[in-house]
CSV table of C-alpha atoms in Angstrom, one decimal:
chain,number,residue,atom,x,y,z
A,254,MET,CA,21.4,18.1,-11.9
A,255,ARG,CA,20.6,16.7,-8.5
A,256,LEU,CA,23.2,16.3,-6.0
A,257,GLN,CA,24.1,12.3,-5.9
A,258,PHE,CA,24.7,10.9,-2.1
A,259,GLY,CA,25.6,7.6,-3.6
A,260,MET,CA,23.6,4.6,-4.4
A,261,LEU,CA,24.3,1.8,-2.4
A,262,PHE,CA,25.3,-1.8,-3.9
A,263,PHE,CA,24.7,-4.2,-0.9
A,264,SER,CA,22.6,-6.8,0.4
A,265,PHE,CA,19.5,-6.1,2.4
A,266,SER,CA,20.7,-8.4,5.1
A,267,SER,CA,23.9,-6.2,6.0
A,268,LEU,CA,22.2,-3.0,6.6
A,269,GLY,CA,22.0,-3.4,10.0
A,270,ALA,CA,19.8,-0.2,11.6
A,271,GLN,CA,19.8,1.4,7.9
A,272,ILE,CA,16.9,1.8,5.2
A,273,VAL,CA,17.3,1.3,2.0
A,274,ASN,CA,15.1,2.0,-1.2
A,275,TYR,CA,15.1,0.5,-4.5
A,276,PRO,CA,13.0,0.6,-7.4
A,277,LEU,CA,11.0,-2.3,-8.6
A,278,HIS,CA,12.3,-1.6,-12.2
A,279,LYS,CA,15.7,-0.2,-12.9
A,280,ASP,CA,14.4,1.9,-15.7
A,281,GLY,CA,11.2,2.6,-14.2
A,282,ILE,CA,7.9,1.0,-15.3
A,283,GLU,CA,4.1,2.3,-14.5
A,284,THR,CA,3.0,0.0,-11.5
A,285,ASN,CA,0.8,0.4,-8.5
A,286,GLU,CA,-0.8,-1.6,-5.7
A,287,PRO,CA,1.6,-3.6,-5.1
A,288,SER,CA,1.8,-7.0,-2.7
A,289,ILE,CA,5.0,-7.9,-1.6
A,290,ALA,CA,5.8,-11.5,0.2
A,291,ILE,CA,9.1,-13.1,1.9
A,292,ASP,CA,10.1,-17.0,1.9
A,293,PRO,CA,9.5,-17.2,6.0
A,294,ASN,CA,12.9,-19.6,5.8
A,295,HIS,CA,15.0,-17.8,3.3
A,296,PRO,CA,14.1,-14.0,3.5
A,297,ASN,CA,16.4,-13.5,0.2
A,298,ILE,CA,13.9,-14.8,-1.5
A,299,GLN,CA,10.7,-12.6,-2.5
A,300,ILE,CA,8.0,-12.2,-4.9
A,301,LEU,CA,5.9,-9.0,-5.6
A,302,GLY,CA,2.7,-8.5,-7.8
A,303,SER,CA,1.2,-5.3,-9.2
A,304,ASN,CA,-1.4,-3.8,-10.8
A,305,THR,CA,-2.2,-4.6,-13.6
A,306,SER,CA,-0.8,-7.6,-14.2
A,307,TYR,CA,2.9,-7.7,-13.1
A,308,PHE,CA,4.7,-10.3,-11.2
A,309,PHE,CA,8.2,-10.2,-10.1
A,310,THR,CA,10.7,-12.5,-8.2
A,311,SER,CA,14.0,-11.6,-6.3
A,312,GLU,CA,16.7,-13.8,-4.8
A,313,ASP,CA,18.8,-11.2,-3.3
A,314,GLY,CA,16.5,-9.9,-0.7
A,315,GLY,CA,14.6,-7.5,-2.9
A,316,ILE,CA,17.5,-5.8,-4.5
A,317,LEU,CA,16.9,-6.9,-8.1
A,318,TRP,CA,13.5,-8.0,-9.2
A,319,ASN,CA,13.0,-10.4,-12.4
A,320,PRO,CA,9.8,-10.1,-14.5
A,321,VAL,CA,7.7,-13.0,-14.7
A,322,PHE,CA,5.3,-13.3,-17.5
A,323,LEU,CA,2.1,-15.2,-15.9
A,324,LYS,CA,-0.5,-16.4,-18.9
A,325,PRO,CA,-3.3,-18.3,-17.1
A,326,LYS,CA,-6.2,-19.7,-19.2
A,327,GLU,CA,-8.5,-17.5,-17.4
A,328,GLY,CA,-6.6,-14.3,-18.0
A,329,PHE,CA,-4.3,-11.9,-15.6
A,330,TYR,CA,-5.9,-8.5,-14.6
A,331,GLY,CA,-5.6,-6.1,-12.0
A,332,ASP,CA,-5.4,-6.9,-7.9
A,333,PRO,CA,-2.6,-9.4,-7.7
A,334,VAL,CA,-2.2,-10.6,-4.0
A,335,VAL,CA,1.1,-13.1,-3.3
A,336,TYR,CA,2.2,-15.1,-0.8
A,337,ILE,CA,5.1,-17.8,-0.2
A,338,ASN,CA,4.2,-20.7,2.0
A,339,ARG,CA,6.5,-22.5,4.4
A,340,LYS,CA,7.4,-25.3,1.9
A,341,GLY,CA,8.6,-22.3,-0.6
A,342,ASP,CA,5.8,-22.4,-3.1
A,343,TYR,CA,4.6,-19.3,-4.7
A,344,TYR,CA,0.7,-18.2,-4.7
A,345,VAL,CA,-0.7,-15.4,-6.9
A,346,CYS,CA,-4.1,-14.5,-6.5
A,347,HIS,CA,-5.7,-11.9,-9.1
A,348,LEU,CA,-8.7,-10.9,-11.4
A,349,SER,CA,-9.4,-12.6,-14.7
A,350,LYS,CA,-9.2,-11.4,-17.5
A,351,ASN,CA,-11.9,-13.2,-20.1
A,352,PRO,CA,-10.6,-12.5,-23.9
A,353,PHE,CA,-14.5,-13.1,-25.0
A,354,LYS,CA,-16.1,-10.1,-22.8
A,355,LYS,CA,-15.6,-6.3,-22.6
A,356,TRP,CA,-14.6,-4.5,-19.6
A,357,PRO,CA,-15.9,-4.7,-16.7
A,358,ASP,CA,-17.4,-8.0,-17.6
A,359,GLN,CA,-14.3,-9.6,-18.4
A,360,PHE,CA,-13.8,-9.9,-14.6
A,361,ASP,CA,-15.8,-12.9,-14.2
A,362,ARG,CA,-13.7,-15.1,-11.7
A,363,ILE,CA,-11.0,-14.5,-9.2
A,364,VAL,CA,-8.0,-16.6,-10.1
A,365,PHE,CA,-5.7,-18.6,-8.1
A,366,GLU,CA,-2.2,-19.4,-9.5
A,367,LYS,CA,0.6,-21.5,-7.7
A,368,SER,CA,4.4,-22.7,-8.3
A,369,THR,CA,6.0,-25.4,-7.1
A,370,ASN,CA,9.2,-24.8,-8.6
A,371,SER,CA,10.3,-21.2,-8.0
A,372,GLY,CA,8.3,-19.3,-10.5
A,373,LYS,CA,9.4,-21.6,-13.3
A,374,THR,CA,5.8,-22.7,-14.3
A,375,PHE,CA,2.2,-21.8,-12.5
A,376,GLU,CA,-0.8,-23.9,-12.5
A,377,SER,CA,-4.1,-21.7,-12.5
A,378,VAL,CA,-7.7,-22.5,-11.6
A,379,GLY,CA,-10.7,-20.0,-11.8
A,380,ILE,CA,-13.0,-19.2,-8.6
A,381,GLY,CA,-16.7,-18.0,-8.4
A,382,LEU,CA,-17.6,-17.7,-11.5
A,383,ASN,CA,-21.4,-16.8,-11.2
A,384,GLY,CA,-23.3,-16.0,-14.5
A,385,ALA,CA,-22.9,-12.3,-15.6
A,386,LYS,CA,-21.8,-11.2,-11.8
A,387,MET,CA,-18.2,-9.3,-11.8
A,388,GLN,CA,-15.6,-10.8,-9.3
A,389,ASP,CA,-13.5,-7.8,-7.7
A,390,LYS,CA,-10.9,-7.2,-5.0
A,391,PRO,CA,-9.8,-10.4,-3.9
A,392,TRP,CA,-7.5,-11.4,-1.2
A,393,PHE,CA,-6.3,-14.6,0.3
A,394,TYR,CA,-4.7,-16.0,3.2
A,395,VAL,CA,-2.6,-19.4,4.1
A,396,ASP,CA,-3.6,-21.1,7.4
A,397,GLU,CA,0.0,-22.5,8.5
A,398,GLY,CA,-0.3,-22.7,12.7
A,399,LYS,CA,1.0,-25.7,13.7
A,400,LYS,CA,-2.3,-26.3,15.8
A,401,SER,CA,-4.6,-25.8,13.3
A,402,LYS,CA,-6.7,-28.5,12.1
A,403,PHE,CA,-7.1,-26.6,9.0
A,404,ARG,CA,-3.2,-26.5,8.6
A,405,ASP,CA,-2.2,-25.4,4.6
A,406,CYS,CA,-5.7,-24.5,3.6
A,407,ILE,CA,-5.9,-21.8,1.3
A,408,TYR,CA,-8.5,-19.3,1.7
A,409,VAL,CA,-9.8,-16.9,-0.9
A,410,ALA,CA,-12.3,-13.8,-0.2
A,411,TRP,CA,-13.7,-11.0,-2.7
A,412,THR,CA,-16.7,-8.6,-3.6
A,413,GLU,CA,-19.2,-9.7,-6.0
A,414,PHE,CA,-21.2,-7.2,-8.0
A,415,ASP,CA,-24.2,-7.8,-9.7
A,416,LYS,CA,-23.5,-5.1,-11.8
A,417,TYR,CA,-20.0,-3.0,-11.5
A,418,GLY,CA,-20.7,0.8,-10.9
A,419,SER,CA,-24.7,0.3,-11.5
A,420,ARG,CA,-26.8,2.9,-8.9
A,421,LEU,CA,-29.9,0.8,-9.5
A,422,PRO,CA,-31.4,-0.7,-6.4
A,423,GLU,CA,-31.8,-4.2,-7.7
A,424,ASP,CA,-27.9,-4.3,-8.4
A,425,SER,CA,-25.9,-5.3,-5.2
A,426,SER,CA,-22.5,-6.3,-3.7
A,427,ARG,CA,-21.9,-9.0,-1.5
A,428,ILE,CA,-18.6,-10.6,0.1
A,429,ARG,CA,-18.0,-14.0,-1.4
A,430,PHE,CA,-15.6,-16.7,-0.2
A,431,SER,CA,-14.0,-19.9,-1.3
A,432,ALA,CA,-11.6,-22.5,0.5
A,433,SER,CA,-8.7,-25.2,-1.0
A,434,SER,CA,-7.6,-27.9,1.1
A,435,ASP,CA,-5.1,-29.5,-1.4
A,436,GLY,CA,-2.7,-26.7,-1.8
A,437,GLY,CA,-4.4,-24.6,-4.4
A,438,SER,CA,-5.4,-27.4,-7.1
A,439,SER,CA,-8.6,-26.8,-6.6
A,440,PHE,CA,-11.4,-24.8,-4.5
A,441,SER,CA,-14.8,-25.4,-2.7
A,442,GLU,CA,-18.1,-23.7,-4.4
A,443,ALA,CA,-18.2,-19.7,-3.6
A,444,ILE,CA,-20.6,-18.8,-0.6
A,445,THR,CA,-21.6,-15.8,0.7
A,446,VAL,CA,-20.4,-14.9,4.1
A,447,SER,CA,-22.1,-11.2,4.5
A,448,ASP,CA,-25.7,-11.2,5.8
A,449,SER,CA,-26.4,-8.0,4.1
A,450,CYS,CA,-25.7,-6.6,0.5
A,451,GLY,CA,-24.0,-3.2,-0.1
A,452,ASP,CA,-24.8,-1.2,-3.3
A,453,ALA,CA,-23.0,-2.0,-6.4
A,454,ALA,CA,-21.9,1.7,-7.2
A,455,ASP,CA,-18.2,0.8,-6.0
A,456,GLU,CA,-18.4,3.9,-3.4
A,457,ASP,CA,-19.1,4.2,0.2
A,458,ASN,CA,-22.0,1.5,0.4
A,459,THR,CA,-20.2,-1.2,-1.3
A,460,LEU,CA,-19.0,-3.8,0.3
A,461,GLU,CA,-15.4,-4.0,-0.4
A,462,GLY,CA,-11.8,-4.9,1.2
A,463,ALA,CA,-12.2,-8.3,2.3
A,464,THR,CA,-9.3,-9.5,4.1
A,465,MET,CA,-8.5,-12.7,6.5
A,466,ALA,CA,-6.3,-14.3,9.2
A,467,THR,CA,-6.8,-17.4,11.4
A,468,GLY,CA,-6.3,-18.0,14.7
A,469,ILE,CA,-4.2,-20.5,16.8
A,470,HIS,CA,-6.5,-23.5,16.3
A,471,GLY,CA,-8.0,-22.6,13.0
A,472,GLU,CA,-10.3,-20.1,13.9
A,473,LEU,CA,-11.2,-17.9,10.6
A,474,TYR,CA,-11.9,-14.2,10.5
A,475,LEU,CA,-12.8,-11.9,7.9
A,476,VAL,CA,-13.3,-8.1,7.9
A,477,TRP,CA,-14.7,-6.0,5.2
A,478,ALA,CA,-15.7,-2.4,4.8
A,479,GLY,CA,-19.0,-1.0,3.9
A,480,LYS,CA,-21.9,1.2,4.9
A,481,GLY,CA,-19.4,3.6,7.3
A,482,LYS,CA,-18.5,0.4,9.1
A,483,ILE,CA,-15.9,-2.2,9.8
A,484,TRP,CA,-16.9,-5.5,9.9
A,485,LEU,CA,-16.2,-8.9,11.0
A,486,ASP,CA,-17.3,-12.5,10.7
A,487,VAL,CA,-15.9,-15.6,11.9
A,488,SER,CA,-15.7,-19.5,10.8
A,489,THR,CA,-14.7,-22.1,13.3
A,490,ASP,CA,-15.0,-24.8,10.6
A,491,GLY,CA,-12.7,-24.0,7.8
A,492,GLY,CA,-15.3,-21.6,5.9
A,493,LYS,CA,-17.9,-24.1,5.5
A,494,SER,CA,-20.2,-22.3,7.9
A,495,TRP,CA,-20.3,-18.5,9.1
A,496,GLY,CA,-21.8,-16.5,12.1
A,497,LYS,CA,-23.5,-13.1,12.2
A,498,ASP,CA,-21.8,-10.2,10.9
A,499,LYS,CA,-20.6,-8.0,13.5
A,500,ALA,CA,-19.8,-4.5,12.9
A,501,ILE,CA,-16.7,-3.7,15.1
A,502,ALA,CA,-15.9,-0.1,14.2
A,503,GLU,CA,-17.3,3.0,12.5
A,504,GLN,CA,-15.4,4.2,9.6
A,505,ARG,CA,-16.0,7.9,9.7
A,506,GLY,CA,-15.9,9.1,6.1
A,507,SER,CA,-15.9,5.4,5.1
A,508,TRP,CA,-13.5,3.8,2.7
A,509,ASN,CA,-13.8,5.5,-0.3
A,510,THR,CA,-12.1,8.7,0.6
A,511,GLU,CA,-12.2,11.2,-2.5
A,512,ASP,CA,-10.6,14.5,-0.5
A,513,ILE,CA,-7.1,13.6,-0.7
A,514,LEU,CA,-4.9,16.4,-2.5
A,515,GLY,CA,-3.7,14.9,-6.0
A,516,LEU,CA,-5.5,11.6,-5.4
A,517,MET,CA,-8.4,9.9,-7.7
A,518,ARG,CA,-9.4,8.3,-4.6
A,519,SER,CA,-7.6,6.6,-1.4
A,520,ASN,CA,-9.3,3.3,-0.4
A,521,SER,CA,-8.1,3.0,3.2
A,522,MET,CA,-10.0,-0.5,3.5
A,523,PRO,CA,-9.1,-3.2,6.7
A,524,PHE,CA,-6.7,-5.5,6.8
A,525,ILE,CA,-6.2,-8.2,9.2
A,526,THR,CA,-3.6,-10.1,11.3
A,527,SER,CA,-3.3,-12.5,14.4
A,528,ASP,CA,-0.1,-12.9,16.2
A,529,ALA,CA,1.1,-16.0,18.2
A,530,LYS,CA,-1.2,-15.8,21.0
A,531,GLY,CA,-4.1,-15.3,18.9
A,532,CYS,CA,-4.6,-11.7,19.3
A,533,LEU,CA,-6.1,-9.7,16.4
A,534,TYR,CA,-5.2,-6.8,15.0
A,535,VAL,CA,-7.4,-5.1,12.3
A,536,VAL,CA,-6.0,-1.5,10.4
A,537,PHE,CA,-7.8,1.0,8.9
A,538,GLY,CA,-8.4,4.5,7.9
A,539,ASP,CA,-10.9,7.1,8.6
A,540,ASN,CA,-11.4,11.0,9.0
A,541,ARG,CA,-12.7,11.1,12.8
A,542,ASN,CA,-10.4,14.0,13.8
A,543,GLY,CA,-11.0,16.1,10.5
A,544,ASP,CA,-8.5,14.7,8.6
A,545,GLN,CA,-7.6,11.0,7.4
A,546,ASP,CA,-5.8,9.1,9.8
A,547,VAL,CA,-4.9,5.4,10.3
A,548,TYR,CA,-5.9,3.3,12.9
A,549,TYR,CA,-6.0,-0.3,14.4
A,550,LEU,CA,-8.3,-2.3,16.6
A,551,TYR,CA,-7.0,-5.2,19.1
A,552,SER,CA,-8.9,-7.8,20.5
A,553,GLU,CA,-7.3,-10.4,22.7
A,554,ASN,CA,-10.5,-13.0,23.2
A,555,LYS,CA,-10.7,-14.4,19.6
A,556,GLY,CA,-12.6,-11.2,18.2
A,557,LYS,CA,-15.5,-11.3,20.9
A,558,SER,CA,-14.6,-7.7,21.4
A,559,PHE,CA,-12.3,-5.1,20.2
A,560,THR,CA,-10.5,-1.8,21.5
A,561,SER,CA,-11.5,1.5,20.5
A,562,PRO,CA,-9.6,2.5,17.6
A,563,ILE,CA,-5.8,3.2,18.4
A,564,ARG,CA,-4.2,5.9,16.2
A,565,LEU,CA,-1.0,4.3,14.6
A,566,HIS,CA,0.8,7.5,13.8
A,567,ASN,CA,2.1,10.1,16.7
A,568,ASP,CA,1.9,13.4,15.1
A,569,LYS,CA,-0.5,15.8,16.6
A,570,VAL,CA,-4.0,15.0,16.4
A,571,GLY,CA,-6.1,17.1,14.0
A,572,ASN,CA,-3.2,19.0,12.7
A,573,GLY,CA,-4.5,19.1,8.9
A,574,LYS,CA,-2.0,16.2,7.7
A,575,ASP,CA,-3.5,13.2,6.1
A,576,GLN,CA,-2.4,9.5,6.7
A,577,PHE,CA,-4.1,6.6,4.7
A,578,MET,CA,-4.1,3.2,2.8
A,579,PRO,CA,-2.5,1.5,5.9
A,580,ALA,CA,-1.2,-2.2,5.7
A,581,ILE,CA,-0.5,-5.0,8.1
A,582,CYS,CA,1.8,-8.1,8.7
A,583,TYR,CA,2.9,-10.6,11.1
A,584,ASP,CA,6.7,-11.9,11.4
A,585,GLN,CA,5.8,-15.7,12.1
A,586,LYS,CA,9.6,-16.4,13.0
A,587,LYS,CA,10.0,-13.4,15.4
A,588,LYS,CA,6.3,-12.8,16.2
A,589,ASN,CA,6.4,-9.3,15.7
A,590,VAL,CA,3.4,-7.5,14.1
A,591,TYR,CA,4.2,-4.5,11.7
A,592,ALA,CA,2.0,-1.8,10.0
A,593,ALA,CA,2.8,0.7,7.2
A,594,TRP,CA,1.1,3.7,5.7
A,595,TYR,CA,1.5,6.7,3.5
A,596,ASP,CA,2.0,9.6,5.9
A,597,ARG,CA,2.0,13.6,4.9
A,598,ARG,CA,3.1,14.9,8.6
A,599,ASN,CA,6.0,16.4,6.9
A,600,SER,CA,4.1,18.6,4.4
A,601,GLU,CA,3.2,22.1,5.6
A,602,TYR,CA,0.6,22.0,2.6
A,603,ASN,CA,-0.4,18.3,2.9
A,604,GLY,CA,0.7,17.7,-0.6
A,605,TYR,CA,3.8,15.7,-0.1
A,606,THR,CA,3.8,12.1,0.9
A,607,ASP,CA,6.2,9.8,2.7
A,608,VAL,CA,5.5,6.1,3.6
A,609,TYR,CA,5.9,5.4,7.7
A,610,ILE,CA,6.2,1.8,9.3
A,611,ALA,CA,5.1,0.9,12.9
A,612,GLN,CA,5.8,-2.2,15.2
A,613,LEU,CA,2.6,-2.8,17.0
A,614,HIS,CA,2.9,-4.0,20.8
A,615,GLY,CA,-0.6,-4.9,21.6
A,616,LYS,CA,-2.7,-1.9,22.7
A,617,LYS,CA,0.4,0.3,22.0
A,618,PRO,CA,1.9,1.1,18.7
A,619,GLY,CA,6.1,1.6,18.6
A,620,ASN,CA,7.7,4.6,17.2
A,621,SER,CA,6.7,5.5,13.6
A,622,VAL,CA,9.7,5.7,11.1
A,623,ARG,CA,9.7,7.1,7.9
A,624,VAL,CA,11.3,4.6,5.2
A,625,ASN,CA,11.4,6.5,1.7
A,626,ALA,CA,14.6,8.2,0.5
A,627,GLU,CA,12.3,11.4,-0.9
A,628,SER,CA,9.0,12.8,-0.2
A,629,PHE,CA,7.0,12.7,-3.5
A,630,CYS,CA,3.9,14.7,-4.5
A,631,VAL,CA,1.0,13.1,-7.2
A,632,PRO,CA,0.4,16.1,-9.2
A,633,SER,CA,-3.3,15.7,-10.4
A,634,PRO,CA,-6.0,13.1,-9.3
A,635,LYS,CA,-6.0,12.5,-13.1
A,636,ILE,CA,-3.1,10.1,-12.4
A,637,PHE,CA,-4.2,6.6,-11.1
A,638,PHE,CA,-2.0,6.2,-7.5
A,639,GLY,CA,-3.3,2.9,-6.5
A,640,ASP,CA,-5.6,1.6,-3.6
A,641,TYR,CA,-2.9,0.0,-1.1
A,642,LEU,CA,0.6,-0.9,-0.6
A,643,GLY,CA,2.1,-4.1,0.5
A,644,VAL,CA,4.3,-5.0,3.7
A,645,ALA,CA,5.8,-8.3,4.5
A,646,ALA,CA,8.1,-9.5,7.1
A,647,ALA,CA,10.3,-12.9,8.2
A,648,LYS,CA,13.1,-13.0,10.5
A,649,ASP,CA,13.1,-9.7,11.5
A,650,GLU,CA,13.8,-8.5,7.5
A,651,ILE,CA,11.0,-5.8,6.7
A,652,ARG,CA,10.0,-5.1,3.2
A,653,ILE,CA,7.7,-2.6,2.3
A,654,ALA,CA,6.2,-2.0,-1.4
A,655,TYR,CA,4.9,1.1,-1.9
A,656,ALA,CA,3.8,3.6,-5.1
A,657,LEU,CA,5.5,7.1,-5.8
A,658,TYR,CA,5.0,9.4,-8.3
A,659,ASP,CA,8.2,9.9,-10.4
A,660,SER,CA,8.3,13.5,-11.8
A,661,GLU,CA,11.2,12.9,-14.1
A,662,LYS,CA,9.2,10.6,-15.9
A,663,ASP,CA,5.7,11.4,-15.3
A,664,ILE,CA,4.4,7.6,-13.6
A,665,VAL,CA,3.3,5.9,-10.9
A,666,THR,CA,6.0,3.5,-10.0
A,667,VAL,CA,6.6,0.9,-7.2
A,668,HIS,CA,9.5,1.1,-5.1
A,669,ILE,CA,10.9,-1.3,-2.1
A,670,ALA,CA,12.1,-0.2,1.0
A,671,GLY,CA,14.1,-2.6,3.0
A,672,LEU,CA,15.1,-2.7,6.8
A,673,GLN,CA,15.6,-4.7,9.5
A,674,ALA,CA,13.7,-4.6,12.9
A,675,LYS,CA,16.1,-3.3,14.7
A,676,ALA,CA,16.0,0.1,12.3
A,677,LEU,CA,12.4,1.0,14.3
A,678,LYS,CA,14.5,2.0,17.3
A,679,ALA,CA,16.8,4.2,15.4
A,680,GLN,CA,16.2,7.5,13.7
A,681,ASN,CA,13.9,7.8,10.3
A,682,ILE,CA,15.9,8.1,7.3
A,683,THR,CA,17.4,11.2,6.5
A,684,GLN,CA,18.6,12.5,3.3
A,685,PRO,CA,18.6,16.0,1.7
A,686,PHE,CA,16.6,16.3,-1.3
A,687,LEU,CA,14.5,19.1,-3.3
A,688,GLN,CA,11.2,18.3,-5.1
A,689,ILE,CA,9.5,20.8,-7.3
A,690,ASP,CA,5.8,19.7,-8.4
A,691,GLN,CA,3.4,21.7,-10.3
A,692,LEU,CA,-0.1,20.7,-9.1
A,693,LYS,CA,-2.1,21.1,-12.3
A,694,ASP,CA,-6.0,21.4,-10.7
A,695,THR,CA,-4.7,24.1,-8.1
A,696,GLY,CA,-2.8,26.4,-10.0
A,697,LEU,CA,-0.1,26.0,-7.5
A,698,VAL,CA,3.8,25.3,-7.9
A,699,TYR,CA,5.1,23.6,-4.7
A,700,ILE,CA,8.6,23.4,-3.7
A,701,HIS,CA,9.4,20.9,-1.2
A,702,PHE,CA,12.9,20.2,0.4
A,703,ASN,CA,14.6,18.4,3.3
A,704,LEU,CA,17.6,19.3,5.3
A,705,PRO,CA,18.3,17.2,7.9
A,706,GLY,CA,21.2,18.5,10.4
A,707,TYR,CA,21.2,21.5,8.8
A,708,LYS,CA,20.5,25.2,10.5
A,709,SER,CA,20.2,27.5,7.6
A,710,CYS,CA,19.7,27.6,3.6
A,711,THR,CA,18.8,29.5,0.4
A,712,LEU,CA,16.5,28.5,-2.5
A,713,GLU,CA,16.6,30.2,-5.3
A,714,MET,CA,14.3,29.9,-8.9
A,715,LEU,CA,15.9,31.5,-12.1
A,716,ARG,CA,14.7,31.3,-15.6
A,717,GLY,CA,17.0,32.1,-18.6
A,718,GLY,CA,19.4,33.1,-15.9
A,719,GLN,CA,17.1,35.6,-14.5
A,720,MET,CA,16.3,35.6,-10.8
A,721,ILE,CA,12.7,34.8,-10.5
A,722,TYR,CA,12.5,34.0,-6.8
A,723,LYS,CA,15.1,33.5,-3.7
A,724,GLN,CA,14.5,33.1,-0.2
A,725,LEU,CA,16.9,32.8,3.1
A,726,PHE,CA,16.0,30.1,5.6
A,727,ASN,CA,17.8,31.4,8.8
A,728,PRO,CA,17.3,29.5,10.9
A,729,LEU,CA,15.7,26.4,9.6
A,730,VAL,CA,12.9,25.6,12.1
A,731,SER,CA,12.7,21.9,10.8
A,732,ALA,CA,14.3,19.5,8.4
A,733,ASP,CA,11.3,19.4,6.0
A,734,ASN,CA,10.3,22.9,4.7
A,735,GLU,CA,7.9,23.6,1.6
A,736,ILE,CA,6.6,26.9,0.1
A,737,GLN,CA,3.9,27.5,-2.6
A,738,ILE,CA,4.1,29.4,-5.5
A,739,PRO,CA,1.0,30.9,-7.4
A,740,LEU,CA,1.2,29.4,-11.2
A,741,GLN,CA,0.1,32.9,-12.6
A,742,LYS,CA,3.0,34.2,-11.2
A,743,LEU,CA,5.6,32.4,-13.1
A,744,PRO,CA,5.4,32.6,-17.1
A,745,ALA,CA,5.7,29.2,-18.8
A,746,GLY,CA,9.2,27.8,-19.6
A,747,VAL,CA,12.3,26.1,-18.2
A,748,TYR,CA,13.6,27.2,-14.6
A,749,LYS,CA,16.3,26.0,-12.4
A,750,VAL,CA,15.7,25.6,-9.0
A,751,ILE,CA,19.2,25.8,-6.8
A,752,LEU,CA,19.0,24.7,-3.2
A,753,SER,CA,22.6,26.0,-1.3
A,754,PHE,CA,23.7,25.0,1.9
A,755,LYS,CA,27.0,24.9,4.0
A,756,GLY,CA,29.1,24.9,0.7
A,757,LYS,CA,26.6,22.3,-1.1
A,758,LYS,CA,24.1,22.6,-3.6
A,759,ILE,CA,20.9,20.6,-5.3
A,760,GLU,CA,20.0,21.6,-8.4
A,761,ARG,CA,17.0,20.8,-10.5
A,762,ASP,CA,15.4,21.7,-13.8
A,763,PHE,CA,11.7,22.4,-13.9
A,764,TYR,CA,9.4,23.1,-16.5
A,765,ILE,CA,6.3,25.1,-16.2
A,766,GLU,CA,3.7,24.4,-18.6
A,767,ARG,CA,0.1,26.0,-19.0
A,768,MET,CA,-3.0,24.2,-19.2
């Protein structure tokens, strides 16, 4: 049994400076790679897409989510991106799933869907069909700038593979683009934006992660990763023509990171947004300091030049703790920019993950705030965790949709953190918890606990009523604490782990299995 500290049943809009976390599905379902959007005029209305083919709506600020089954004629599979425009229309963009083809050939186009009746019905259109080539990893942006001559245009960008996963020199990847000027009913013929190609291996030298933003007068900015760099191209005519690709930063370790403990991969690709002054922000991740960190670039001159990479988080540089998969958003009503990411600063052995957010003020990042209720650990890279999280903001309401590993259900599942902007000036979310995980590929058992405000505690591990392990922590140096126990010292079976502190207890049952 776990000590219960209460469930909170009230609207996110009444939170004040609090942070609340809710599951996407009350019973838990296997989901990852979430994208979330908030109605800019009615923040209680939200939509969410998640890998592989889930779409949800919420009308209470993100507490309860209702599944909507989308069945476009082109098929629905993977990488959904969502948006709510100023008129309240719902947009969803995702991979296709051609029923007449096999994986990966079934991903033969990008699919754009829209609903003008709050998700009751959707219309779909296919984009970018190009023979047998694979169309992957889409993103889209809607230009809603009041001074833009391309107002309400919808822009879609993605990666095209000659042959997905191929290492042959004749197969390559490129960044493709299409636009709609009629609210998503039709799209222009796809064109290639990138001046050069990457390989088709879906690795470091592949061109991937295309995202967009627009400036005050409709300038269109497109960024992506590949070949160890972050690239930018600009269009001033609504995407009909493009300039020359420009490398705006090195990405050391590249976007396809495979050395984060417990993760199959960590794709810290770039995301871009612009503010009310037309300034640009680009977030990405790399390992220039020896561990994975997340950074942003800032431009005050329409992308002509950018700052050197600015570290998003405020923990010690080179401390061996990983931060990865940053995302970014802009609150159009309140004119604020926010970035969110996964963060392991609180894990002594760099295995447990938290979710953090910060407001960006030009060249200076604000306070990093921890938003998840409990740290989590992904126990094996054989479990697919996903490639990104989602963040959205409107009228000072902020939502972060993130994946976590649920050790009780043995699945990766999406949760939503809800907060208001004022919470970023308060303390990080703090709640006593105890986690135990067996890292199946390291031969170790990890125990992680958080006791904010307490000065001492006792940790015990019992098997069949017999004490196997006991440790007194006095004093507690920090709220977060972590230990490793070699699996070889622990016989298979059911254990009870007890954390005692000032007359209270948290108890967890844990099963050790032999592989």
